[in-house]
mmCIF file of C-alpha atoms and ligand atoms in Angstrom:
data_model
loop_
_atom_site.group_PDB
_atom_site.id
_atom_site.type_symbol
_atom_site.label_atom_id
_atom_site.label_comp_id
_atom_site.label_asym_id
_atom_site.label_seq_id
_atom_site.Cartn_x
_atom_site.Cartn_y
_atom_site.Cartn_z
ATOM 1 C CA UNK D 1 158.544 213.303 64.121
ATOM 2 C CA UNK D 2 161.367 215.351 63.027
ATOM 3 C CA UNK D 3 164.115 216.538 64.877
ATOM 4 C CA UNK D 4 166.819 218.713 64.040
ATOM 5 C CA UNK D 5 170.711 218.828 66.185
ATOM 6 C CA UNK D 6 172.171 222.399 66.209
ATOM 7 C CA UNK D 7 175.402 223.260 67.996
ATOM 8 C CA UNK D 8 178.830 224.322 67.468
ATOM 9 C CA UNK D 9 181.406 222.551 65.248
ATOM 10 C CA UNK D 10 182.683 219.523 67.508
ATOM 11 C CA UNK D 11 179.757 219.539 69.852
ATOM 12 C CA UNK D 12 178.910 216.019 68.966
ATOM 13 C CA UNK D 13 175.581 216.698 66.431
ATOM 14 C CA UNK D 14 176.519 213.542 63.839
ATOM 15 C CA UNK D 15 177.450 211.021 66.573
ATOM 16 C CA UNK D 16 174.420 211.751 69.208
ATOM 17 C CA UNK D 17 172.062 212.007 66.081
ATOM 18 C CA UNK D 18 173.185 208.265 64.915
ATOM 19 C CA UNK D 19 171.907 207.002 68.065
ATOM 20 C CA UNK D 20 169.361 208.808 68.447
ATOM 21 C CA UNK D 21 168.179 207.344 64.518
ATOM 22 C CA UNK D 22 168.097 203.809 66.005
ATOM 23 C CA UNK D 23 166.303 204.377 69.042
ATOM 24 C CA UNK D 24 163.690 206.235 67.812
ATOM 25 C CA UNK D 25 163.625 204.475 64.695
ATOM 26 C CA UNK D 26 164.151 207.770 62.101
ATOM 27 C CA UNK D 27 166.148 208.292 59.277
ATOM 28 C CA UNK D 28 169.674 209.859 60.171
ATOM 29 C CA UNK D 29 170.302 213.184 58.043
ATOM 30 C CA UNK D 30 173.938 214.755 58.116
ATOM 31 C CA UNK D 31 173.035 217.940 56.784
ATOM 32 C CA UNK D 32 176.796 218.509 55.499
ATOM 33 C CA UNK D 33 177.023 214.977 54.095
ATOM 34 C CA UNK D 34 173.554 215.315 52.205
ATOM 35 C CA UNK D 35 174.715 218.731 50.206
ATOM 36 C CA UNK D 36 178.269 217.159 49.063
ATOM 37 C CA UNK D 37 175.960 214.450 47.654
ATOM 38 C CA UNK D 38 173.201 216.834 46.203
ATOM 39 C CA UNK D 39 176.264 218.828 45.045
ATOM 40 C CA UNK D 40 179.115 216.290 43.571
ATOM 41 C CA UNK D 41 181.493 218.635 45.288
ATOM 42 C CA UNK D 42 183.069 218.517 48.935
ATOM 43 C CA UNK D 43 182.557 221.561 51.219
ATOM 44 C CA UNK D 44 186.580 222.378 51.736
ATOM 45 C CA UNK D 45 185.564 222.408 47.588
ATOM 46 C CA UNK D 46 182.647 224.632 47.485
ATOM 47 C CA UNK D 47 184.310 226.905 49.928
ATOM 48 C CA UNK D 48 187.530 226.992 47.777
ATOM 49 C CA UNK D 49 185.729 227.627 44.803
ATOM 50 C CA UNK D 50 182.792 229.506 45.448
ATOM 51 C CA UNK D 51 183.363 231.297 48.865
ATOM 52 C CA UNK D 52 181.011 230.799 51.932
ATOM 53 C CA UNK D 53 178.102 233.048 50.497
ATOM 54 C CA UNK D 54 177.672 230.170 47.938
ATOM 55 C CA UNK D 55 178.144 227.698 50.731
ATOM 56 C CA UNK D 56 175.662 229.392 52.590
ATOM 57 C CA UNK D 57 172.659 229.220 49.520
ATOM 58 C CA UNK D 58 173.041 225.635 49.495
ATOM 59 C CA UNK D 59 172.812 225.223 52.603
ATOM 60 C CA UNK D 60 169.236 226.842 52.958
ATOM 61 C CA UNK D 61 168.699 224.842 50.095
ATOM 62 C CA UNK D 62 168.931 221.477 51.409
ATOM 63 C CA UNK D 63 167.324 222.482 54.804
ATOM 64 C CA UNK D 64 164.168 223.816 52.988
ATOM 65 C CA UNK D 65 164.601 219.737 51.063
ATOM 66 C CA UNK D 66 164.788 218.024 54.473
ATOM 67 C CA UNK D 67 161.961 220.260 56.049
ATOM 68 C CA UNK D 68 159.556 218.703 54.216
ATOM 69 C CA UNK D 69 160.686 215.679 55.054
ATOM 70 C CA UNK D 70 158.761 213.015 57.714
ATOM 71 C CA UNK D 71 160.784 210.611 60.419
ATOM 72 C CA UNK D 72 164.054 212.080 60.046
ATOM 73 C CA UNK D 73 166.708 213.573 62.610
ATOM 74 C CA UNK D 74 168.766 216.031 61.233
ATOM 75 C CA UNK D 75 172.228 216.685 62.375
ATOM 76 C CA UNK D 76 172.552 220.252 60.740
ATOM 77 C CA UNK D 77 176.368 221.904 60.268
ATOM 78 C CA UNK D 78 177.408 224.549 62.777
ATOM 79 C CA UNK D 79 176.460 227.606 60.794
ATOM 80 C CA UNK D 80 173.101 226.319 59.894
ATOM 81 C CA UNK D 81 171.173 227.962 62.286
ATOM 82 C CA UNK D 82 172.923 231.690 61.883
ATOM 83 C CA UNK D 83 172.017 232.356 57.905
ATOM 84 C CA UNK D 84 169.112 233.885 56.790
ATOM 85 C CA UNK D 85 165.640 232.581 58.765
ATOM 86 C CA UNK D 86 167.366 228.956 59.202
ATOM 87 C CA UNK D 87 166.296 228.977 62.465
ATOM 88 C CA UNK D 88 162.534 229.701 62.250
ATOM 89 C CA UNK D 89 162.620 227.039 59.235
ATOM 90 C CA UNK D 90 163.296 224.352 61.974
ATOM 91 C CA UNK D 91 161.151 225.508 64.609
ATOM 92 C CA UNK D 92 158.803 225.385 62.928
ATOM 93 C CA UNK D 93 158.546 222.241 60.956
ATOM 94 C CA UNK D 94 160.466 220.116 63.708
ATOM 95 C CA UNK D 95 162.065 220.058 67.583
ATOM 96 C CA UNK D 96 165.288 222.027 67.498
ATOM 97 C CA UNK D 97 167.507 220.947 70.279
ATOM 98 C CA UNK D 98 171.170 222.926 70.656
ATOM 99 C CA UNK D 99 173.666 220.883 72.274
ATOM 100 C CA UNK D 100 175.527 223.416 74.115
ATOM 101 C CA UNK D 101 179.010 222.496 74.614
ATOM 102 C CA UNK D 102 181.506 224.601 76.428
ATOM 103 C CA UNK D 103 184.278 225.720 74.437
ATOM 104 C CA UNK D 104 187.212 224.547 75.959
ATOM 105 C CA UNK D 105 186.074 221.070 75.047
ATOM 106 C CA UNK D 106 184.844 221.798 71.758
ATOM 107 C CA UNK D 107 188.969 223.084 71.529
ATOM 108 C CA UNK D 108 190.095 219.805 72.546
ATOM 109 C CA UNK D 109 187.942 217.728 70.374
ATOM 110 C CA UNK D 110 188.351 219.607 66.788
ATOM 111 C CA UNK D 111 192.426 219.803 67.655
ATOM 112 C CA UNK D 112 192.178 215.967 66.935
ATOM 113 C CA UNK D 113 189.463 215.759 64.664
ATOM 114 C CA UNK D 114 189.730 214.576 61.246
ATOM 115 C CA UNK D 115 186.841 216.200 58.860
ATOM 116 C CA UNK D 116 188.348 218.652 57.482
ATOM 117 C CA UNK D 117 186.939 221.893 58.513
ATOM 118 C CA UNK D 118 187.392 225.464 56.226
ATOM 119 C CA UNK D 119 186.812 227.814 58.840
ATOM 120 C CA UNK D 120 189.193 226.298 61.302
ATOM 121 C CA UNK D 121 191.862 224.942 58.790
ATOM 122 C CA UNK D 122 195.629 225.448 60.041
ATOM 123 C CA UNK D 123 194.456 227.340 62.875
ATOM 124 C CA UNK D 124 196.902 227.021 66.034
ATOM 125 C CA UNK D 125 195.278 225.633 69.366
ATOM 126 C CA UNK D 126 195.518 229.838 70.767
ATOM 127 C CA UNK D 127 193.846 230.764 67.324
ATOM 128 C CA UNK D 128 191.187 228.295 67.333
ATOM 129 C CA UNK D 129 189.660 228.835 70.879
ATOM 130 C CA UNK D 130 189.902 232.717 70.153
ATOM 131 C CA UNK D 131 187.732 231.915 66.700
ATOM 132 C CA UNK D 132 185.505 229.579 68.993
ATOM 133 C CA UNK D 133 185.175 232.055 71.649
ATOM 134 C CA UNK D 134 184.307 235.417 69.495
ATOM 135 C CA UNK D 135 182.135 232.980 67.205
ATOM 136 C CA UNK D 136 180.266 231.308 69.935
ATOM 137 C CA UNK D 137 179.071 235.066 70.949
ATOM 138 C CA UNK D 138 178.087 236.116 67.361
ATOM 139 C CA UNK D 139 176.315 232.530 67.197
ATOM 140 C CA UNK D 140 174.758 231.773 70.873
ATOM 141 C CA UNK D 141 171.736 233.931 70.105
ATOM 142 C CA UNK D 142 170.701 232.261 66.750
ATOM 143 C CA UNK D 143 171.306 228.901 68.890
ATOM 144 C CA UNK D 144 169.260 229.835 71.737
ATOM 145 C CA UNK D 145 165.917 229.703 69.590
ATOM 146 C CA UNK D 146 166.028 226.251 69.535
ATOM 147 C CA UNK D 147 163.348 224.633 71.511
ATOM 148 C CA UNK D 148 165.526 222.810 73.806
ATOM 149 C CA UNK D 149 169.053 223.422 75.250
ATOM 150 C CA UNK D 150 170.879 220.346 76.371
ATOM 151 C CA UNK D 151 173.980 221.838 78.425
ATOM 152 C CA UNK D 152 177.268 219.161 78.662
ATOM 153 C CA UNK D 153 179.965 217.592 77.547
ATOM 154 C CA UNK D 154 178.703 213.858 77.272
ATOM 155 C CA UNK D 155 174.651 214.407 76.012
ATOM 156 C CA UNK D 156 172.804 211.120 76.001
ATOM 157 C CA UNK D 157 170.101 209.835 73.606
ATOM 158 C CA UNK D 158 167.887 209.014 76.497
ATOM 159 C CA UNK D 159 168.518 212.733 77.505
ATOM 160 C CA UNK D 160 166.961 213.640 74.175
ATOM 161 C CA UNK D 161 164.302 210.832 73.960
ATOM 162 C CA UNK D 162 162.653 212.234 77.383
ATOM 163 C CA UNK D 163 162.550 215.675 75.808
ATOM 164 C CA UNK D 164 161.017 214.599 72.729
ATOM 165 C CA UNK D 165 158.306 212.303 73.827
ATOM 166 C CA UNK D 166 157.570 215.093 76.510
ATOM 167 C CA UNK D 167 156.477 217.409 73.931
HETATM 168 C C1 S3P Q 201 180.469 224.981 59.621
HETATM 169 C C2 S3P Q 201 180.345 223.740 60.198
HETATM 170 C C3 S3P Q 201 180.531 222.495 59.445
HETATM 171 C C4 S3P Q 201 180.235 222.714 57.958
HETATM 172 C C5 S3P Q 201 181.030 223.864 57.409
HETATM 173 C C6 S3P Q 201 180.758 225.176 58.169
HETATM 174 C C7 S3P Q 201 180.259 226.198 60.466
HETATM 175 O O1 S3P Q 201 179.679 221.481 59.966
HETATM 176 O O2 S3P Q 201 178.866 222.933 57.742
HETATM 177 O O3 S3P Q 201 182.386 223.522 57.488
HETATM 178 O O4 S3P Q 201 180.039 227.292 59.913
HETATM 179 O O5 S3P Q 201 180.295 226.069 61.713
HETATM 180 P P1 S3P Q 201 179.928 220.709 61.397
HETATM 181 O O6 S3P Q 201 179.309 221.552 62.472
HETATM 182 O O7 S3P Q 201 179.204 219.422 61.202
HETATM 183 O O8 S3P Q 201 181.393 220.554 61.545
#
C-alpha cells in the first residue's frame, strides 16, 4: 500500500503521517526531508540559490523516486500537488488523501512554527493569512483530486485507516 498526505503548509501532513507509519506498519516518507538529503542542501538553500523553479524540478524528481516505491506513506510538501502532473503521479500509483484544514488555523499554527518556511518567511500575521487565503484558491483545485478529503482541524489515524482499508 502506498499512501500519499497532501494539504496546505501547517495542516498537520508530517505528524498524522508518523502515526499513521506505525499503525499500518509502512515506511514514513517526508517528502521535504527526503530531497534535502538526496540534495546536500536545505530548501530555505535551494530556494535562495536556485529560485523555486529549481525547487520545483526536484521536487517532481523525488516524487517520481518514491512512486515506485512499495509500503510507504508519503507526507508530500504543500506545493507538491500544484506543479506539473504531480497530482495524477499520486493517484495513480497510491491513495491521495488532502487534509483540508481551514485557514484560520493553519494561521495560528505556522505563526508558532519552527521549520523554516521560504514562502512565508517574515510575513506579518495580516500578510500571512492574506498569502494563505489567495493561495488556498489558486491551490484547492489541484488538492481536490485527491481521492479522499478529510475536512478538520484534529484528523485522526483511525480516520485515515477506515478510509484506506475501505478501498
Ligand atoms: C511549500 C511547502 C513546504 C516546502 C516548501 C514549499 C509550499 O512543505 O515544500 O517550503 O509550496 O507550500 P510543508 O507543506 O511540509 O511545509
Amino acid at each position: 500500500m502506498k499512501i500519499f498526505l497532501i494539504g496546505f503548509m501547517g495542516s498537520g501532513k508530517s505528524t498524522l503521517g508518523r502515526k499513521l507509519s506505525v499503525a499500518l506498519k509502512l515506511t514514513f516518507i517526508d517528502l521535504d526531508t527526503f530531497l534535502e538529503e538526496k540534495y546536500f542542501r536545505t530548501i530555505p538553500q535551494i530556494f535562495a540559490e536556485e529560485g523555486e523553479d529549481a525547487f520545483r524540478r526536484k521536487e517532481r524528481k523525488v516524487l517520481e523516486e518514491v512512486s515506485a516505491f512499495d509500503d510507504v506513506i508519503v507526507a508530500t510538501g504543500g506545493g507538491a500537488p500544484c506543479f506539473f502532473d504531480n497530482m495524477e503521479l499520486m493517484n495513480n500509483t497510491g491513495f491521495c488523501i488532502f487534509l483540508d484544514v481551514a485557514p484560520k488555523s493553519l494561521v495560528s499554527r505556522l505563526i508558532h512554527a519552527k521549520t523554516e518556511r521560504p514562502l512565508i518567511k517574515g510575513k506579518t500575521p495580516e500578510e500571512l493569512q492574506q498569502f494563505i487565503d489567495a493561495t488556498m484558491v489558486r491551490r484547492r483545485p489541484f488538492y481536490e483530486k485527491a481521492r479522499y478529503i478529510l475536512k478538520g482541524e484534529e484528523i485522526s489515524p483511525e480516520q485515515v485507516i477506515e478510509l484506506v482499508t475501505k478501498g
